[in-house]
Short mmCIF file of C-alpha atoms in Angstrom, two decimals:
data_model
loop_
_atom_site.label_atom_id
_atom_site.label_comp_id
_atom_site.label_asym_id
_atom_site.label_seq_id
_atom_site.Cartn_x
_atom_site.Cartn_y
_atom_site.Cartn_z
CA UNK A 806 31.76 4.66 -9.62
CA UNK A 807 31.00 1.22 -12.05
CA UNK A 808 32.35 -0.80 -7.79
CA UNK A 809 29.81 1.29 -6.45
CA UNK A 810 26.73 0.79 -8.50
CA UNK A 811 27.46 -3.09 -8.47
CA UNK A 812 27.61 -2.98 -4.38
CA UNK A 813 24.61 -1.37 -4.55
CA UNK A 814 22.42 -3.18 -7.09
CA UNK A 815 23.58 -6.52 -5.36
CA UNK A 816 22.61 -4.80 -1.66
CA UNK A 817 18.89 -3.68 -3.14
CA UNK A 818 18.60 -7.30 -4.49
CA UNK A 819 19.65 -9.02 -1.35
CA UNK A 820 17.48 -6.51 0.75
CA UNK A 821 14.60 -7.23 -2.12
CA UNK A 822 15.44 -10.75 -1.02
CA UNK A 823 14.64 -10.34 2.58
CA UNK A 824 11.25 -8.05 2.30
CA UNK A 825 10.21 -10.67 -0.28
CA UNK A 826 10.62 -13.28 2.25
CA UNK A 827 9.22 -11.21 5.14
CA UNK A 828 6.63 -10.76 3.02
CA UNK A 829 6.03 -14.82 2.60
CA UNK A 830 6.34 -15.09 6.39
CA UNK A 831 4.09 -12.69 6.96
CA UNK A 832 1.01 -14.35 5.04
CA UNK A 833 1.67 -17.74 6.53
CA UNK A 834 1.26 -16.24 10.06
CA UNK A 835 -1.10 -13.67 8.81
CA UNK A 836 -3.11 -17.00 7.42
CA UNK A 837 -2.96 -19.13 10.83
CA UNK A 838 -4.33 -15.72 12.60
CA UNK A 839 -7.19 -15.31 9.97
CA UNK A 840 -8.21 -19.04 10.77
CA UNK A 841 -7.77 -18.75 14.33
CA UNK A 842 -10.39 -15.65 14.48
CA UNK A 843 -12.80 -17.61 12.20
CA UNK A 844 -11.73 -16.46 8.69
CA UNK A 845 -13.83 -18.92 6.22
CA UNK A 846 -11.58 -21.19 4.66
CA UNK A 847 -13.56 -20.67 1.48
CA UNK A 848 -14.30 -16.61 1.67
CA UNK A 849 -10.59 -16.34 2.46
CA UNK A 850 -9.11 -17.10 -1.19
CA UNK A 851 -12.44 -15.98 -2.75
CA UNK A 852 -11.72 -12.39 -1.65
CA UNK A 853 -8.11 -12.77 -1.73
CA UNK A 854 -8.35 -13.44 -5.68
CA UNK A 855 -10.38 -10.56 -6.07
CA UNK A 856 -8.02 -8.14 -4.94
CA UNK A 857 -5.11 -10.15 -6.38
CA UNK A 858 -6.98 -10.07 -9.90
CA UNK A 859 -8.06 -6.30 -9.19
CA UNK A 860 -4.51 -5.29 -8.81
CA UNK A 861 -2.91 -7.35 -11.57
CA UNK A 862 -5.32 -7.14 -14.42
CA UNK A 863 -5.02 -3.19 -15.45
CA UNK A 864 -1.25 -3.93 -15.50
CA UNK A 865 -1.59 -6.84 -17.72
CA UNK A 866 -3.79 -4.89 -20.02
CA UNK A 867 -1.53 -2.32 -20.67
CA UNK A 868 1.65 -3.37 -20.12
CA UNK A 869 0.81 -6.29 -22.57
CA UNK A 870 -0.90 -4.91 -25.13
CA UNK A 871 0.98 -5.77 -27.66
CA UNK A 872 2.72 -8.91 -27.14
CA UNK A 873 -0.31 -10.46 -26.02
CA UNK A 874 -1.67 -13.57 -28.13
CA UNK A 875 -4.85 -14.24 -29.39
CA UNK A 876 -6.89 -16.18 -27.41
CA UNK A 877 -8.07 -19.39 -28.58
CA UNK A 878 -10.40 -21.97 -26.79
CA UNK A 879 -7.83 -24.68 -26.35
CA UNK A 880 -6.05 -22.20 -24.63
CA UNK A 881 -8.56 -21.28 -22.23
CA UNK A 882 -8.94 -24.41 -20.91
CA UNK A 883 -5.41 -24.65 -20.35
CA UNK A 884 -5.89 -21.48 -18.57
CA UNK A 885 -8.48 -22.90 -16.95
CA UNK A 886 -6.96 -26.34 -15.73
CA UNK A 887 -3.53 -24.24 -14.82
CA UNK A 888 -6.13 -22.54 -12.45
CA UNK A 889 -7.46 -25.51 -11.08
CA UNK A 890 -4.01 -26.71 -10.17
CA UNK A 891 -2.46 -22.81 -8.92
CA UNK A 892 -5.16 -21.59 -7.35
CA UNK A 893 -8.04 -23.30 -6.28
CA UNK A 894 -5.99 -26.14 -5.24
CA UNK A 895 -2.83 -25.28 -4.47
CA UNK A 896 -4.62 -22.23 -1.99
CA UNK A 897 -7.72 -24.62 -1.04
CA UNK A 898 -4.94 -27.29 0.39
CA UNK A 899 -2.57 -24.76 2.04
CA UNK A 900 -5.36 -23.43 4.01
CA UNK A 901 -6.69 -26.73 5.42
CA UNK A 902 -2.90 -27.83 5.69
CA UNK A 903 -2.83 -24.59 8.28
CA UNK A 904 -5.51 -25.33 10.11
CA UNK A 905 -4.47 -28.65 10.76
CA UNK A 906 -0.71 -27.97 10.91
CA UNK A 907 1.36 -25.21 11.57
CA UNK A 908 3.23 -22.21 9.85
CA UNK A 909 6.73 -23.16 10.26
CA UNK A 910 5.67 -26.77 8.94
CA UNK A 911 3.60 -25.15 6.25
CA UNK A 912 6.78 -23.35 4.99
CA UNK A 913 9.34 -26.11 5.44
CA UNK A 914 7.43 -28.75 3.41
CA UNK A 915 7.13 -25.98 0.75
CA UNK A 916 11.01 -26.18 0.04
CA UNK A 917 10.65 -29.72 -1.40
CA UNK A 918 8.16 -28.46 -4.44
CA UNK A 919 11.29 -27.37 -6.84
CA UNK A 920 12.19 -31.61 -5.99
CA UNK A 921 8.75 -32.33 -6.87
CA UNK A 922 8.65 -30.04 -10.10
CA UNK A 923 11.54 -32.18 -11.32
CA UNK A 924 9.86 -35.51 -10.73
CA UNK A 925 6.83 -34.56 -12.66
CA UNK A 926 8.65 -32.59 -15.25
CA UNK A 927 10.78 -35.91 -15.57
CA UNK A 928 7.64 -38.21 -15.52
CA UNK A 929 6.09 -35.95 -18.81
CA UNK A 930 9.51 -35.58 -20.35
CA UNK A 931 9.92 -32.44 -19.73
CA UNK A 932 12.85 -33.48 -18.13
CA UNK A 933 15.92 -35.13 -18.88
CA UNK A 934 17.59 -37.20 -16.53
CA UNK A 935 21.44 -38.38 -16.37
CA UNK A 936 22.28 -39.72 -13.17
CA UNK A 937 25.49 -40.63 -14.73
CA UNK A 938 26.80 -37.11 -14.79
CA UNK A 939 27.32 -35.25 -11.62
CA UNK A 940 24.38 -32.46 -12.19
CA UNK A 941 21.93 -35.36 -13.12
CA UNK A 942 23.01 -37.17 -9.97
CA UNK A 943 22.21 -34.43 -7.93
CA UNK A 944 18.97 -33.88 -8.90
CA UNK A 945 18.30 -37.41 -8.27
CA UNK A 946 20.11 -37.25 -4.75
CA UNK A 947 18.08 -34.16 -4.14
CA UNK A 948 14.58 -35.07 -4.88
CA UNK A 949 15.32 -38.20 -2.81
CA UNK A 950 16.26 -36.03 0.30
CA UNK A 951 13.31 -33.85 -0.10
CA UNK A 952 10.93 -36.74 -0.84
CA UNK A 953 12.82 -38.33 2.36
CA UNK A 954 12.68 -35.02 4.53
CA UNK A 955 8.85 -35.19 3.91
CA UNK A 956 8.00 -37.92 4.93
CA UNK A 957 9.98 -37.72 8.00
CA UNK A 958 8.02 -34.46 9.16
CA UNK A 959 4.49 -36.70 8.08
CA UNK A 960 5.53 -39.97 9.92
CA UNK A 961 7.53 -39.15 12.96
CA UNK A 962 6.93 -35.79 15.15
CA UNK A 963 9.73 -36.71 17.77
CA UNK A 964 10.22 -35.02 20.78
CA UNK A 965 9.51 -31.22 21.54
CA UNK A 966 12.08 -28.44 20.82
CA UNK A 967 10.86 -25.68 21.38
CA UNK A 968 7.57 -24.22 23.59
CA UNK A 969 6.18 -21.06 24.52
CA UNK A 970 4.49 -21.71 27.66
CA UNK A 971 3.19 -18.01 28.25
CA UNK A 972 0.01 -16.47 26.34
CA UNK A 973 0.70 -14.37 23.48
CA UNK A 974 -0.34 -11.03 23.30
CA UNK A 975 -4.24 -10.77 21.91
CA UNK A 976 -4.67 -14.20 22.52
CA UNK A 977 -6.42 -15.60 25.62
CA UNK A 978 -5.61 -19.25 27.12
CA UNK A 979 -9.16 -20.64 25.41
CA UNK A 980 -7.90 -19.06 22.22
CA UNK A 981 -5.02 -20.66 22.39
CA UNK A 982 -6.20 -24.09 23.93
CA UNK A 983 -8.49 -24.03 21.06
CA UNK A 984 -6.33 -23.34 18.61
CA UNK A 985 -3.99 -26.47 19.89
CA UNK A 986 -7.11 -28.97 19.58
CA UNK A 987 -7.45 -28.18 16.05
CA UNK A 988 -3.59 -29.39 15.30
CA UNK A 989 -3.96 -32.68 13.85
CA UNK A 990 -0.48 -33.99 12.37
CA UNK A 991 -1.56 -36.48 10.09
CA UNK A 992 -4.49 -34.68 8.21
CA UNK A 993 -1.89 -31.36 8.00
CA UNK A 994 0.65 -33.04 6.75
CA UNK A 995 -1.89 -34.72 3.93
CA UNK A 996 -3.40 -31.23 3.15
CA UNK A 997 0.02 -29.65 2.86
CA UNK A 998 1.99 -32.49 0.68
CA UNK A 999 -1.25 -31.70 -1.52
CA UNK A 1000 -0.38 -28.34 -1.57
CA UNK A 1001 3.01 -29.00 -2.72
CA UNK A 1002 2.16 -31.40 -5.34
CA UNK A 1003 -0.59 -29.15 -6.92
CA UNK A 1004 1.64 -26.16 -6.97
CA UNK A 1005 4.09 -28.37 -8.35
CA UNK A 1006 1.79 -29.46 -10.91
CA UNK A 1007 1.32 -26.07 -11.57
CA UNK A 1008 4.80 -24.88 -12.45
CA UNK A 1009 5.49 -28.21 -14.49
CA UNK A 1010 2.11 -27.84 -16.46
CA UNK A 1011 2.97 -23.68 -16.77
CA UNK A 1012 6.09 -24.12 -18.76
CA UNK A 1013 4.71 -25.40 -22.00
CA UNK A 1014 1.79 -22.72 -21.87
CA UNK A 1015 4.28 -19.67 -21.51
CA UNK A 1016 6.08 -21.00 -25.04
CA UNK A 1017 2.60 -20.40 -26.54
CA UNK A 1018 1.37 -17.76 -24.71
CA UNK A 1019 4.49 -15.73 -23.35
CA UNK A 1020 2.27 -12.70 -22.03
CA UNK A 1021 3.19 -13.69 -18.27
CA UNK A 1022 0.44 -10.84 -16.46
CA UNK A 1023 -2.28 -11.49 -18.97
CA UNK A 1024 -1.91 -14.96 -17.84
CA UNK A 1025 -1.90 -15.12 -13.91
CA UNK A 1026 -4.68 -12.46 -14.52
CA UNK A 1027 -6.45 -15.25 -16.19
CA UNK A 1028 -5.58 -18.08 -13.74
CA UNK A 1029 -6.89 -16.03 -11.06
CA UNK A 1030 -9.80 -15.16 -12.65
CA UNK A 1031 -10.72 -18.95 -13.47
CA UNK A 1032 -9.51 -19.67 -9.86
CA UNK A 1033 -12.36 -17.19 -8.79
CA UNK A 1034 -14.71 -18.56 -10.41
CA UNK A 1035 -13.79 -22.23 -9.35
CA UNK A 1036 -14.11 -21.30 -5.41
CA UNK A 1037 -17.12 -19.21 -6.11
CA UNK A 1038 -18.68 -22.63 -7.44
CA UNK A 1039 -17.49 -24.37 -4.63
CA UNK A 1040 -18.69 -21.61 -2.05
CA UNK A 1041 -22.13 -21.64 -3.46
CA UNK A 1042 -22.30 -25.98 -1.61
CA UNK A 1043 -19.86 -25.01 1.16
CA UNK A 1044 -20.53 -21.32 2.29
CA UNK A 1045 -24.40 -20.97 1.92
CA UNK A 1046 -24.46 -18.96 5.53
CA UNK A 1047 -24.33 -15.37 4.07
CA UNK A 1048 -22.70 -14.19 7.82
CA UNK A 1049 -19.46 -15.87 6.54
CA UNK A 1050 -18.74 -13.30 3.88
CA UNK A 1051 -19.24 -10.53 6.44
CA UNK A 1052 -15.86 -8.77 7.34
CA UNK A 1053 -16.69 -8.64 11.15
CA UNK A 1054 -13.69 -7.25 12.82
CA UNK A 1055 -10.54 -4.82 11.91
CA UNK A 1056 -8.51 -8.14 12.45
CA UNK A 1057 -10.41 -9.96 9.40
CA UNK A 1058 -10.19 -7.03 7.18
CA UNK A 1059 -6.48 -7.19 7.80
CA UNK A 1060 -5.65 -10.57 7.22
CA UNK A 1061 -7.86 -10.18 3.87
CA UNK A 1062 -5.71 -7.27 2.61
CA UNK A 1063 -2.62 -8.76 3.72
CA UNK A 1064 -3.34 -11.90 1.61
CA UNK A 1065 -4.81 -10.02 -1.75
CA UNK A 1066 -2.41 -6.88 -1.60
CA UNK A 1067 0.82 -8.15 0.33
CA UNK A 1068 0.79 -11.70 -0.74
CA UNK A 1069 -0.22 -11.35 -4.38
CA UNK A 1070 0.12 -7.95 -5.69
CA UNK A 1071 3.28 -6.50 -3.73
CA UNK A 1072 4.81 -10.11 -3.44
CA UNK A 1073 4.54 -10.93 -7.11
CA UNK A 1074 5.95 -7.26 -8.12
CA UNK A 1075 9.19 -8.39 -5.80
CA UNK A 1076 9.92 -11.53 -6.77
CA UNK A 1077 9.44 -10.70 -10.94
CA UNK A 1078 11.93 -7.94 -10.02
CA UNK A 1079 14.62 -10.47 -7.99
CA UNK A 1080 14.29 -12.74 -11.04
CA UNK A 1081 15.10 -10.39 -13.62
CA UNK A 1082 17.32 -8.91 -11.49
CA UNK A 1083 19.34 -11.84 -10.27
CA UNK A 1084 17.67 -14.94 -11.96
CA UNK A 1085 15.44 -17.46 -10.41
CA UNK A 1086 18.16 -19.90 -9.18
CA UNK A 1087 19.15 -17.14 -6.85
CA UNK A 1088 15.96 -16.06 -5.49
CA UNK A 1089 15.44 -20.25 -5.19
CA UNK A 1090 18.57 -20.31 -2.74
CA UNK A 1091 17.13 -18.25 -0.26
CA UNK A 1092 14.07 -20.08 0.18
CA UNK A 1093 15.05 -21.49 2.99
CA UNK A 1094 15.19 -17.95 4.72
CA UNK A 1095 11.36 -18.36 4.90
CA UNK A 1096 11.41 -21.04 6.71
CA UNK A 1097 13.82 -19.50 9.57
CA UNK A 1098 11.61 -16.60 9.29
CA UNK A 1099 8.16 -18.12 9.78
CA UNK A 1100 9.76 -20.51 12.59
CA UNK A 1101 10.76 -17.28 14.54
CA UNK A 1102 7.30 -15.14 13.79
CA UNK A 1103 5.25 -18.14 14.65
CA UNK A 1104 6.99 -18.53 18.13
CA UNK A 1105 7.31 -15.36 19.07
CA UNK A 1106 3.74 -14.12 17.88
CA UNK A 1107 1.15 -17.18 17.99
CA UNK A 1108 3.07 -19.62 20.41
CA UNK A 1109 4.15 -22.31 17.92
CA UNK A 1110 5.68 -25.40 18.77
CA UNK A 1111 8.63 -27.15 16.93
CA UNK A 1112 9.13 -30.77 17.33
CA UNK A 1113 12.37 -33.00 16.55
CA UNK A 1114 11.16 -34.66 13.54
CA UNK A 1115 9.82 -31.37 11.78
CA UNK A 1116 13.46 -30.14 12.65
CA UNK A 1117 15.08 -33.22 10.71
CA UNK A 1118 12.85 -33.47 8.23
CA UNK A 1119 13.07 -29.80 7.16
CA UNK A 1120 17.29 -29.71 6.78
CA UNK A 1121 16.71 -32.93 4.50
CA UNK A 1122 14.00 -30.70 2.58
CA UNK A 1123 16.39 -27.53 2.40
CA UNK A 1124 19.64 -30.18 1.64
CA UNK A 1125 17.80 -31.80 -0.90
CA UNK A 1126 16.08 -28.20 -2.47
CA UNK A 1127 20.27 -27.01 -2.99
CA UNK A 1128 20.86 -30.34 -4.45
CA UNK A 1129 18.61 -29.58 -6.53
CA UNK A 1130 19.29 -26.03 -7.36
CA UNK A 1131 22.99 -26.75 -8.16
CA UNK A 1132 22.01 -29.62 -10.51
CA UNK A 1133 19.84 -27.29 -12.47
CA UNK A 1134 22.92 -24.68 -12.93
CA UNK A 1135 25.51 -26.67 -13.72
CA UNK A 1136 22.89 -28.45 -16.21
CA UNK A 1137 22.25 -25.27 -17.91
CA UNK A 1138 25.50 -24.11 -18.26
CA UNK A 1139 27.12 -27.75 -19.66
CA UNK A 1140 23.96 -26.99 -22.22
CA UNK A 1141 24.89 -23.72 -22.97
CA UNK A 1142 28.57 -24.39 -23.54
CA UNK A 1143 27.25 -27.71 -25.84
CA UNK A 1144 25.07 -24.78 -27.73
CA UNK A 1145 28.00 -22.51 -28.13
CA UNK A 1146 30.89 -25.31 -29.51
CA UNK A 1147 27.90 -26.25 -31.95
CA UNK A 1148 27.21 -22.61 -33.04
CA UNK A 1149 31.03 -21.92 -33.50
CA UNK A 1150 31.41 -25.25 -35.50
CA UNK A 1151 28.43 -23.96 -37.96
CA UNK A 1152 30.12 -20.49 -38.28
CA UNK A 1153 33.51 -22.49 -39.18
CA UNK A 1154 31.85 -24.70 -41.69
CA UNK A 1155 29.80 -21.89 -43.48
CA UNK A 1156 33.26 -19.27 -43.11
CA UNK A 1157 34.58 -19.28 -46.67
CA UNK A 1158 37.82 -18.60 -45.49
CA UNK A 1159 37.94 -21.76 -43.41
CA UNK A 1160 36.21 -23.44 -46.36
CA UNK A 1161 39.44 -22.64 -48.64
CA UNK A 1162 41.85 -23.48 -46.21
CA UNK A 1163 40.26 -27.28 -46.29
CA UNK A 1164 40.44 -27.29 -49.62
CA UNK A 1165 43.78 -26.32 -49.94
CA UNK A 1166 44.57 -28.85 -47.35
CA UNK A 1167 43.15 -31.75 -49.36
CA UNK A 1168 44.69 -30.57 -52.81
CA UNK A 1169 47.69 -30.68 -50.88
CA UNK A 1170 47.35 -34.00 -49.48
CA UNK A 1171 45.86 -35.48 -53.12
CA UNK A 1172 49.02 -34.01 -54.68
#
């Protein structure tokens, strides 16, 4: 009976694995299609937050009720800069990366922001670094590749792989010539390095708040709150024509719930559960899964194109993100061995037992 129960807890985790990141692959398709009908890049997140902060603030209120902090002011502004950097940016470049770029590109640049995470976390010293042991190295090796991977996909496109000549379904040939004009390779790749380096800048600059204020819902509740507030400040320059917040068409109210329920509320919900379940190294390792995912939707469903450098650059991304990975666990557990030799030493040293046996040793050795 114990066999079974582990076969199964390890199959719902692996098949928690793959709806998460069907899930993922979903919005960034989902996304392209909510641009490609006209979606405002601006009333896109606005009413994706609300639902996202709809959904995850009655949760956080009760869940959290009592191991929730006080809130302070310094602490708000945290809140609010963590904001700046998770939502309004991270979500404000993704979505002009898109509509420059394309899904499968989106996704495979996205696997170098645990490289990224390390740099920064290095450059505030939140990091150690010790290239000369092997997990140091690896990092090291592994940011490199990822940095390198990157700017392969930005600088060099390379020759086509692979091309959908035929019209996809719901999509006309002006759609999709239309569509193809707005690709532009340079500005995309811009937007979406951008992306990566603000959500980056998010996870580095969200460690140190979560030691102070460990009440994890009450606090995305409050970064998308802030983030709200930022776009709706930014809306009130950039979206002034009130027929952009109109939901027009069943296809716009789709893509809208899809981002606010799917992408943060039943998205969030699966990936807290894989963590707990099977830590976040493993969830990390099948990243890459999105990618493969989003390259197959994206053909199949809006006629993407994949080009020879993208290719390249995205196995030096996905090289360099395990590099990474594996340096991180064998880091953790040379640190948790160092803790436990240290820990035993203290119980030897305070053991009276022990204590008279060394004392016995050296009236021996006086004598």
């Amino acid at each position: 009976m114990g066999k079974v129960n582990i076969v199964s807890d390890k199959m719902m985790l692996l098949l928690s694995l793959v709806a998460l990141h069907f899930c993922f692959a979903g919005f960034h398709i989902v996304s392209r299609v909510a641009l490609n009908i006209g979606v405002s890049k601006v009333v896109y997140p606005v009413y994706r937050n609300i639902i996202a902060l709809l959904l995850l603030s009655p949760f956080a209120y009760f869940l959290e009720k009592k191991e929730r902090p006080p809130l302070t002011f310094p602490l708000l502004v945290q809140f609010f800069l963590l904001a700046l950097l998770g939502i309004t940016a991270n979500q404000g470049f993704y979505l002009l990366g898109l509509y420059y770029a394309s899904p499968t590109f989106a996704s495979a640049i996205q696997n170098s922001v645990p490289a990224i995470t390390f740099l920064m976390a290095s450059a505030l010293r939140l990091e150690q670094i010790n290239i000369a042991r092997r997990d140091g190295l690896a990092k090291v090796l592994g940011t490199i590749a990822s940095i390198g991977g990157a700017t392969i996909i930005t600088l060099y496109k390379g020759p086509l792989l692979l091309h959908q000549s035929n019209t996809t379904q719901g999509y006309s040939m002006e759609q999709e010539m239309s569509s193809k004009k707005m690709q532009n390779w340079t500005w995309g790749c811009i937007y979406l390095l951008g992306h990566c380096l603000s959500w980056a800048g998010w996870l580095a600059f969200q460690a140190p708040i979560l030691k102070k204020y460990p009440a994890k819902l009450t606090l995305t509740s409050f970064t998308c709150f802030f983030g709200l507030i930022q776009f709706l400040v930014i809306a009130a320059f950039v979206e002034t024509d009130f027929n952009h917040w109109k939901i027009q068409s069943i296809e716009e109210l789709f893509t809208i719930l899809y981002a606010g329920v799917v992408a943060s509320g039943i998205v969030f919900s699966l990936q807290t559960w894989c963590i707990h379940k099977g830590g976040p190294v493993f969830v990390a390792v099948f990243q890459p899964l999105q990618t493969l995912l989003v390259a197959i939707m994206a053909f199949i469903i809006i006629g993407d194109q994949l080009y020879f450098g993208s290719a390249i650059g995205a196995v030096l991304i996905m090289v360099g993100l395990y590099l990474v990975l594996w340096g991180k666990t064998v880091e953790k557990n040379v640190v948790s061995v160092a803790k436990d030799e240290d820990t035993l030493k203290k119980h030897l040293l305070n053991d009276p037992e022990s204590r008279d046996i060394e004392e016995g040793a050296d009236e021996s050795n006086t004598a």
